[in-house]
Coordinates of C-alpha atoms and ligand atoms in Angstrom, one line a residue:
X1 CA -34.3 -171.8 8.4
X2 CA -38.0 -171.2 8.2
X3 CA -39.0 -168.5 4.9
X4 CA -39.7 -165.4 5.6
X5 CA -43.3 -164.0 6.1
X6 CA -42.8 -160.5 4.1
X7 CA -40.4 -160.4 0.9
X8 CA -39.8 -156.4 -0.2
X9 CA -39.8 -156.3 -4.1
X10 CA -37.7 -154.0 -5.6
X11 CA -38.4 -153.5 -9.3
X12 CA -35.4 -152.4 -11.4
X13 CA -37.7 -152.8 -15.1
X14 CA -37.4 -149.0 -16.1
X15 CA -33.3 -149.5 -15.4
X16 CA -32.0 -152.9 -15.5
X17 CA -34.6 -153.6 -18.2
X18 CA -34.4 -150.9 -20.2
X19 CA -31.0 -149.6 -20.4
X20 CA -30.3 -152.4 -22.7
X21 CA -32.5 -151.4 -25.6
X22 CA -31.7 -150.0 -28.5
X23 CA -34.8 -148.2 -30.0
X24 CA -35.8 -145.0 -28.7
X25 CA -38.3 -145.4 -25.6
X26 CA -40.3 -141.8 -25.0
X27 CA -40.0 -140.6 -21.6
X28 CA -43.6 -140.5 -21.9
X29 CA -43.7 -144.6 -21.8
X30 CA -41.2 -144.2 -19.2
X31 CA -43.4 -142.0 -17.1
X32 CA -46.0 -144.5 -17.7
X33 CA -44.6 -148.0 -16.9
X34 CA -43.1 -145.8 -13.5
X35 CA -46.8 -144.3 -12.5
X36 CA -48.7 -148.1 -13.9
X37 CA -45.6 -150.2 -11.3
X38 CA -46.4 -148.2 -8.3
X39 CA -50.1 -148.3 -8.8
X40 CA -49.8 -152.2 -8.6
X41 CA -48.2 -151.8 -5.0
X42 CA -44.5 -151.8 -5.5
X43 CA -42.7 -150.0 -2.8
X44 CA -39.3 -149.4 -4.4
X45 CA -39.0 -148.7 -8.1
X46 CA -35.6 -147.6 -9.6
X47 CA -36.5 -144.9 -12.4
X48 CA -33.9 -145.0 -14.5
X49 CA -29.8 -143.8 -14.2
X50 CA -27.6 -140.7 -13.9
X51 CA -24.6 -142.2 -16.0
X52 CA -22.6 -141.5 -18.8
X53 CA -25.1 -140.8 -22.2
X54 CA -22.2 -142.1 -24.4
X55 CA -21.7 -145.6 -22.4
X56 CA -25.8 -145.8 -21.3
X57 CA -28.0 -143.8 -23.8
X58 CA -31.2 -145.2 -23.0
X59 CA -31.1 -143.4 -19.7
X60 CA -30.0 -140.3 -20.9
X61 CA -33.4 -139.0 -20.2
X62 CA -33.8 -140.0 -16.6
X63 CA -33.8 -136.3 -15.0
X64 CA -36.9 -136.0 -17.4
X65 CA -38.7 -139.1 -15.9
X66 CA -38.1 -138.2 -12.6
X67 CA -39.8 -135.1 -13.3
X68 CA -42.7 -136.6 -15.0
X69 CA -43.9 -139.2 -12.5
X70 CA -46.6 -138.7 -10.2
X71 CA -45.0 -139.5 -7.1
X72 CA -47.3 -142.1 -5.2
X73 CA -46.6 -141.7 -0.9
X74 CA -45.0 -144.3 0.8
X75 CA -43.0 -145.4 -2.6
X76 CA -39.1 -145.1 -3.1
X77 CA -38.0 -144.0 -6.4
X78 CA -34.2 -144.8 -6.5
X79 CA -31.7 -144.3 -9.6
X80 CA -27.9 -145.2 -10.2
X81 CA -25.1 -143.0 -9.4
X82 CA -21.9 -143.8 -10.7
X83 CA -19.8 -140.9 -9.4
X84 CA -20.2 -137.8 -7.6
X85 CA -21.6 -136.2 -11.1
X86 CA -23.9 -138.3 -11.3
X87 CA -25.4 -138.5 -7.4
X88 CA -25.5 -134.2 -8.0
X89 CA -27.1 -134.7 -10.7
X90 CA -29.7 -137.4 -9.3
X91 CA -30.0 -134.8 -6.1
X92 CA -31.1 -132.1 -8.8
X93 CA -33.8 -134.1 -10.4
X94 CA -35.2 -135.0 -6.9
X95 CA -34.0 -138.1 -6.2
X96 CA -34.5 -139.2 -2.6
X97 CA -32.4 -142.0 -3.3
X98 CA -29.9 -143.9 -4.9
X99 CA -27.4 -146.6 -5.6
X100 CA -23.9 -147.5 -6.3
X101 CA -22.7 -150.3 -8.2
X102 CA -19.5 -152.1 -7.7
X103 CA -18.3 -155.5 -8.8
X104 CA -17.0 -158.8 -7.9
X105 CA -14.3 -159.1 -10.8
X106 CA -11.8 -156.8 -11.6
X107 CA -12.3 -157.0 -15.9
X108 CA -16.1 -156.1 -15.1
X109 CA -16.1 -153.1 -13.0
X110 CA -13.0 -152.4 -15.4
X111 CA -15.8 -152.4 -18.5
X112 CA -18.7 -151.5 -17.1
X113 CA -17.1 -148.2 -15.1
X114 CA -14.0 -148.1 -16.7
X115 CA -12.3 -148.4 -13.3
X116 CA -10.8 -151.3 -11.1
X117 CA -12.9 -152.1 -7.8
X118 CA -11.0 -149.8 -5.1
X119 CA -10.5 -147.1 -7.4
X120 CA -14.6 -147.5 -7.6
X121 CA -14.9 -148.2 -3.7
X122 CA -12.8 -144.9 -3.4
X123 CA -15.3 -143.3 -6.2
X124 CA -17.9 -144.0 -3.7
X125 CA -16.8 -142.4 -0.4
X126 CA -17.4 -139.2 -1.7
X127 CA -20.9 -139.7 -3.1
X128 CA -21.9 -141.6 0.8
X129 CA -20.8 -138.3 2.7
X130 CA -22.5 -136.0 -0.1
X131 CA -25.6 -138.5 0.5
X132 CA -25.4 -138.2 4.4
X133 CA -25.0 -134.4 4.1
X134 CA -28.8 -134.6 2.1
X135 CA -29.9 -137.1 4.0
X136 CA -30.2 -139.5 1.3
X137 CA -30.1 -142.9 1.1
X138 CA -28.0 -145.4 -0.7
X139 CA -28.0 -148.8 -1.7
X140 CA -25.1 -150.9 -3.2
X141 CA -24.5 -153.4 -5.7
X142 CA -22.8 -156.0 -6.5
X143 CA -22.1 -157.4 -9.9
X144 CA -21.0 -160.9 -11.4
X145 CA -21.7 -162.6 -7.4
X146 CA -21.9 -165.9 -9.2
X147 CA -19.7 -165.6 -12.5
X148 CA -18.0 -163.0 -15.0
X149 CA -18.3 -162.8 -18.5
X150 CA -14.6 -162.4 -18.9
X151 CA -13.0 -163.6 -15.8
X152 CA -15.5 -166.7 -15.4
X153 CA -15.4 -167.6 -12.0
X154 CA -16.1 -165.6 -8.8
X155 CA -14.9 -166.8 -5.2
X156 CA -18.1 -166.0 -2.8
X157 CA -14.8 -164.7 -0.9
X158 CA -14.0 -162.0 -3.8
X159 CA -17.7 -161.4 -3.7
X160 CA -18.0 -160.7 0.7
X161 CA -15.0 -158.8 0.4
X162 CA -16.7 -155.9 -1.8
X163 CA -20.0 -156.3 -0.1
X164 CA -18.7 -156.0 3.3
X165 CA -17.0 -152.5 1.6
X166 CA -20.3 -151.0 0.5
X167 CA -21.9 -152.2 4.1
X168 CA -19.1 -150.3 6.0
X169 CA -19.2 -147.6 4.0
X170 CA -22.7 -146.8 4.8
X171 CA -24.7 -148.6 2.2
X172 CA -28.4 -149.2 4.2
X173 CA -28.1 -152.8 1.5
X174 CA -25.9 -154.8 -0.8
X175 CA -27.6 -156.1 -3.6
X176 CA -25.9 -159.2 -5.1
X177 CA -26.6 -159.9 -8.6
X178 CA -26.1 -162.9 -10.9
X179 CA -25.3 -160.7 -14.0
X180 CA -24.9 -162.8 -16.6
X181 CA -27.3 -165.4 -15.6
X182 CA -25.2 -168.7 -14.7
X183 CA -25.7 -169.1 -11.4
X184 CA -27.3 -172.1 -10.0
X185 CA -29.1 -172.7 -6.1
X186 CA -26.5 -174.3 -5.0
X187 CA -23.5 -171.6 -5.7
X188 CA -26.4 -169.3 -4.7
X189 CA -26.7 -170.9 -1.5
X190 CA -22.7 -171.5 -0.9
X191 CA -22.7 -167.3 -1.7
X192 CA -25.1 -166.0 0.8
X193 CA -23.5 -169.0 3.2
X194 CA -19.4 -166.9 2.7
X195 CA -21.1 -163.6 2.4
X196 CA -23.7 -163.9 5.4
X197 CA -20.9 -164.6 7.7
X198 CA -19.7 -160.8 6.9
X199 CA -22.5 -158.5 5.9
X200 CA -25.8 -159.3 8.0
X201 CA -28.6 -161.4 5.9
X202 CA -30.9 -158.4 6.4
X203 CA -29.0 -156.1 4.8
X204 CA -28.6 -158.6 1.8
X205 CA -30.5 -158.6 -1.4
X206 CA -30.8 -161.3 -4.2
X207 CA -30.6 -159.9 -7.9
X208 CA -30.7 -162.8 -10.3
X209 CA -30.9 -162.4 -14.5
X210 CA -32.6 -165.3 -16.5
X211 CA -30.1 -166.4 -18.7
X212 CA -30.1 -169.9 -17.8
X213 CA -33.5 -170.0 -16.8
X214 CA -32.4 -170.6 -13.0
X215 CA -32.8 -167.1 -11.3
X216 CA -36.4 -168.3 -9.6
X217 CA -34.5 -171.1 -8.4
X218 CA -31.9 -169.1 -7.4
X219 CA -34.7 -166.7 -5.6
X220 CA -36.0 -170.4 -3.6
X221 CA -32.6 -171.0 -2.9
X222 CA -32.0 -167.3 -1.3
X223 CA -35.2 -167.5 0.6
X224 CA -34.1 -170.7 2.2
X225 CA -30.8 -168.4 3.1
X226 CA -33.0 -166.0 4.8
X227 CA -32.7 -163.5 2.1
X228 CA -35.8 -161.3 2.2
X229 CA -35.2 -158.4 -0.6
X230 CA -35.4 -159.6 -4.4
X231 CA -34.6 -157.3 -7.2
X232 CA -37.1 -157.8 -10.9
X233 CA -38.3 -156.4 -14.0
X234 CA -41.4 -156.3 -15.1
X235 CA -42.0 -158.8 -17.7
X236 CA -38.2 -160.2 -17.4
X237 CA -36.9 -157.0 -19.4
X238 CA -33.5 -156.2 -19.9
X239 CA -29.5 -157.2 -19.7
X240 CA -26.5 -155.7 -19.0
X241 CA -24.6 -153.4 -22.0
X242 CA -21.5 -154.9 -20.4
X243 CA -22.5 -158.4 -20.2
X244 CA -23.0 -160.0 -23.5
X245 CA -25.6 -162.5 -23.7
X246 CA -27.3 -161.9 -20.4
X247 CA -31.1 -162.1 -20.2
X248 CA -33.3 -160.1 -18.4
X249 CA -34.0 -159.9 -14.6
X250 CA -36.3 -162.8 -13.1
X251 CA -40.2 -161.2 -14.2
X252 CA -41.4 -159.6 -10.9
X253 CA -44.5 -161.3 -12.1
X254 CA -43.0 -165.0 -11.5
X255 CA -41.5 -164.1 -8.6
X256 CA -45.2 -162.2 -7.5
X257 CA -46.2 -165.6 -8.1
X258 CA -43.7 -167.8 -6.6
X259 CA -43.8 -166.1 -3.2
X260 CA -48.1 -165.6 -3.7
X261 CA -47.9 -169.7 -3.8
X262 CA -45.3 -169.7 -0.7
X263 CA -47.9 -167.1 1.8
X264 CA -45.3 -164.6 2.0
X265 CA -46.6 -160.8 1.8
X266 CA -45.5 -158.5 -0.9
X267 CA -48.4 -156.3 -1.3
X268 CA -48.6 -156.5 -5.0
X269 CA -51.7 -157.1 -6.9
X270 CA -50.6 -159.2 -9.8
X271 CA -53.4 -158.3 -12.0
X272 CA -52.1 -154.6 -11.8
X273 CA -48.7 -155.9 -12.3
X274 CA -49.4 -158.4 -15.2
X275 CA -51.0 -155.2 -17.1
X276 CA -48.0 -153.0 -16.7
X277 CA -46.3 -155.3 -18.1
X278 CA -48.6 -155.6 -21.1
X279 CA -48.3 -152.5 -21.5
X280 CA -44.8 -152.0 -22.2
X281 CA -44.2 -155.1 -23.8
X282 CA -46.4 -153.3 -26.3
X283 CA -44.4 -150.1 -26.6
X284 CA -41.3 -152.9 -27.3
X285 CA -43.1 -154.7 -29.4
X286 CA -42.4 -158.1 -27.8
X287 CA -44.0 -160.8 -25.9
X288 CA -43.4 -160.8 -21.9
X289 CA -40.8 -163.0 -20.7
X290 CA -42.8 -163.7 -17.6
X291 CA -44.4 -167.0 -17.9
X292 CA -47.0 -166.1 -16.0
X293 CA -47.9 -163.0 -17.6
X294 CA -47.6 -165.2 -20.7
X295 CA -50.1 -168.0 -19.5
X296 CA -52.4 -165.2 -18.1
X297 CA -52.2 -162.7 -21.4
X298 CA -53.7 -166.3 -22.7
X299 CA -56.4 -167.5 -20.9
Ligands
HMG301 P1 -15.4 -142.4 -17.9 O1 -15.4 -142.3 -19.4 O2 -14.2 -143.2 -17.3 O3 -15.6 -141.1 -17.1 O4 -16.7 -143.1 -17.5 P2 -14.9 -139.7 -17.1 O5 -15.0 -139.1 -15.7 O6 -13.6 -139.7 -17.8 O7 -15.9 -138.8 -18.1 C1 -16.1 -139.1 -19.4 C2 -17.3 -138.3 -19.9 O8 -18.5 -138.8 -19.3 C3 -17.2 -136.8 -19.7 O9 -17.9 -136.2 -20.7 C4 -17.9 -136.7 -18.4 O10 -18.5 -135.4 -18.2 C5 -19.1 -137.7 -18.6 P3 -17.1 -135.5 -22.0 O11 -16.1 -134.6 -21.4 O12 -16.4 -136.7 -22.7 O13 -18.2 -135.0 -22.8 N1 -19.6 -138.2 -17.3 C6 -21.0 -138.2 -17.0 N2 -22.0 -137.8 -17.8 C7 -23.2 -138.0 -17.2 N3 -23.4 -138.5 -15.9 C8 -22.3 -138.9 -15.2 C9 -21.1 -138.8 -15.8 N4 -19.8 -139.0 -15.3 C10 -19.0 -138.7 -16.3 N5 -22.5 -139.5 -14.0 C11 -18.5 -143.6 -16.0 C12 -17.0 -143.5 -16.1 C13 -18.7 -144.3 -14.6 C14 -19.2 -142.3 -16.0 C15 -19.0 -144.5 -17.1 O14 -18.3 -145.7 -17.2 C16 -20.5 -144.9 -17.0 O15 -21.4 -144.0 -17.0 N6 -20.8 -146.2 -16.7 C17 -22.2 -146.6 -16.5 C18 -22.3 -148.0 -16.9 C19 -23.7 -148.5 -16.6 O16 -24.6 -147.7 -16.4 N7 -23.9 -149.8 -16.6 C20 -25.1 -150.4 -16.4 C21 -25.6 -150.4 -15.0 S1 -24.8 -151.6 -13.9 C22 -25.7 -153.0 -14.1 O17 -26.6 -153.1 -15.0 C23 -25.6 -154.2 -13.1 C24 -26.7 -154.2 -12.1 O18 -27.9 -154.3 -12.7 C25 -26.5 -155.4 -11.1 C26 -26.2 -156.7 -11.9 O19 -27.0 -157.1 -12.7 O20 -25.1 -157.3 -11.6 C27 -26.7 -152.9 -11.2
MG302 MG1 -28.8 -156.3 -13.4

């Protein structure tokens, strides 16, 4: 299969990256990293989360950020929605819209939502007609797609089955994301191959975390699949609360640079991107984990 010629970016820094830190972030750095990504030509940024406080405090203050940022044209600024609560409450802050987030293995959805999978696929149906009503749009997720912290192993099978779910039930794309890291290009590739054959390619994204250092192989290996939409974090921030030991997302900046060196369009300036990054590595107070931003934050 030949690459494609246009990749769409979507960068989930100010929620998959930062939900898993512990110090305080302002909203004001929030509001900043938000306004500094979209000014470096990202078309899809997701803000932040309308969850729990007590199991997610970090985004406790996403209504806030959503009110803050200077909303560029032609940019999608998305945000989680666990529940109905929380897609009402994403609808009040001005949220045009959103995503829900399933898993692939029963003992993760169970401690990251407290739920089992079809009482969460059931959670859902509710927040699509609510969505449809507004005329909002919703994406889906999937979690553990290539392994579970407590339940190891995932069958691509397990994996098409809840993906196929969120496609039927309106989801516009099914995000499929290596949470803890382990994945390699070849169970990446065997994935798409089981879960291609149910939910159409196109409507298929690739979210890989670092963990084992393979998730820009594991972007290649999509690519190759005919996998077109990557979710990354700016500077390879973040983990999962629920997932112990899992690194950030692949850096948008290594992935900017990946598909720069392949010709495929993005429409991201990297220079712009490397200095967002710089920037909140420096509220955190920690070097990037993009490799590129490190070798260019060198020279
Ligand atoms: P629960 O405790 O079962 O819910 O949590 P509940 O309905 O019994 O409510 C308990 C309390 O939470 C109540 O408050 C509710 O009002 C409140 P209390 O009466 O105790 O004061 N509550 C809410 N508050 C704010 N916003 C809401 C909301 N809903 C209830 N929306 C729940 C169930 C789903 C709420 C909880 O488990 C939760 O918030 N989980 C979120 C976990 C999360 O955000 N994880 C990280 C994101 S997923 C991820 O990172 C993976 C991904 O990146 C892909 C990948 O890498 O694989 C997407
Ligand atoms: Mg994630």
């Amino acid at each position: 299969m030949s690459l494609p010629s246009h990749v769409r970016l979507i960068e989930v820094g100010p929620r998959d990256g930062l939900q898993n830190e512990a110090q305080p972030i302002s909203v004001e750095d929030k509001v900043q990293l938000v306004d500094a990504l979209a000014a470096a030509g990202l078309g899809y940024i997701e803000v932040g989360s309308f969850v729990s406080p007590k199991w997610v405090p970090q985004m406790a203050g996403s209504a806030e950020v959503f009110a803050r940022i200077q909303r560029k044209p032609g940019v999608v600024y998305g945000a989680l929605a666990p529940n109905l609560r929380g897609f009402e409450d994403a609808l009040a802050a001005g949220v045009k819209e959103v995503a829900v987030f399933a898993a692939a293995s029963q003992a993760f959805s169970q401690r990251n939502i407290n739920c089992s999978i079809s009482e969460s696929l059931e959670r859902f149906v509710p927040i699509m007609d609510a969505a449809k009503q507004h005329g909002i749009s919703v994406r889906g997720y999937v979690s553990c797609v290539l392994g579970c912290p407590y339940e190891g192993e995932v069958a691509p099978e397990q994996v098409a089955m809840v993906a196929r779910e969120l496609h039927d039930m309106g989801c516009y794309e099914v995000s499929l994301g290596d949470t803890i890291g382990t994945g390699t290009a070849g169970a990446t590739r065997r994935m798409f191959e089981v879960v291609g054959a149910q939910v159409p390619r196109e409507k298929l994204a690739g979210h890989f975390h670092d963990t084992y250092g393979q998730a820009l192989a594991n972007v290649y290996a999509s690519l190759l699949e005919g996998i077109a939409v990557f979710d990354s974090s700016i500077a390879g921030l973040g983990g999962c609360p629920y997932a112990k030991g899992a690194s950030g997302n692949v850096a948008t900046e290594d992935v900017l640079y990946l598909l720069n060196g392949l010709g495929i369009h993005t429409g991201i300036d990297m220079d712009r991107l490397i200095d967002a990054g710089r920037q909140i590595c420096n509220v955190l107070g920690r070097p990037s984990g993009s490799r590129v931003a490190k070798a260019r934050n060198a020279s």
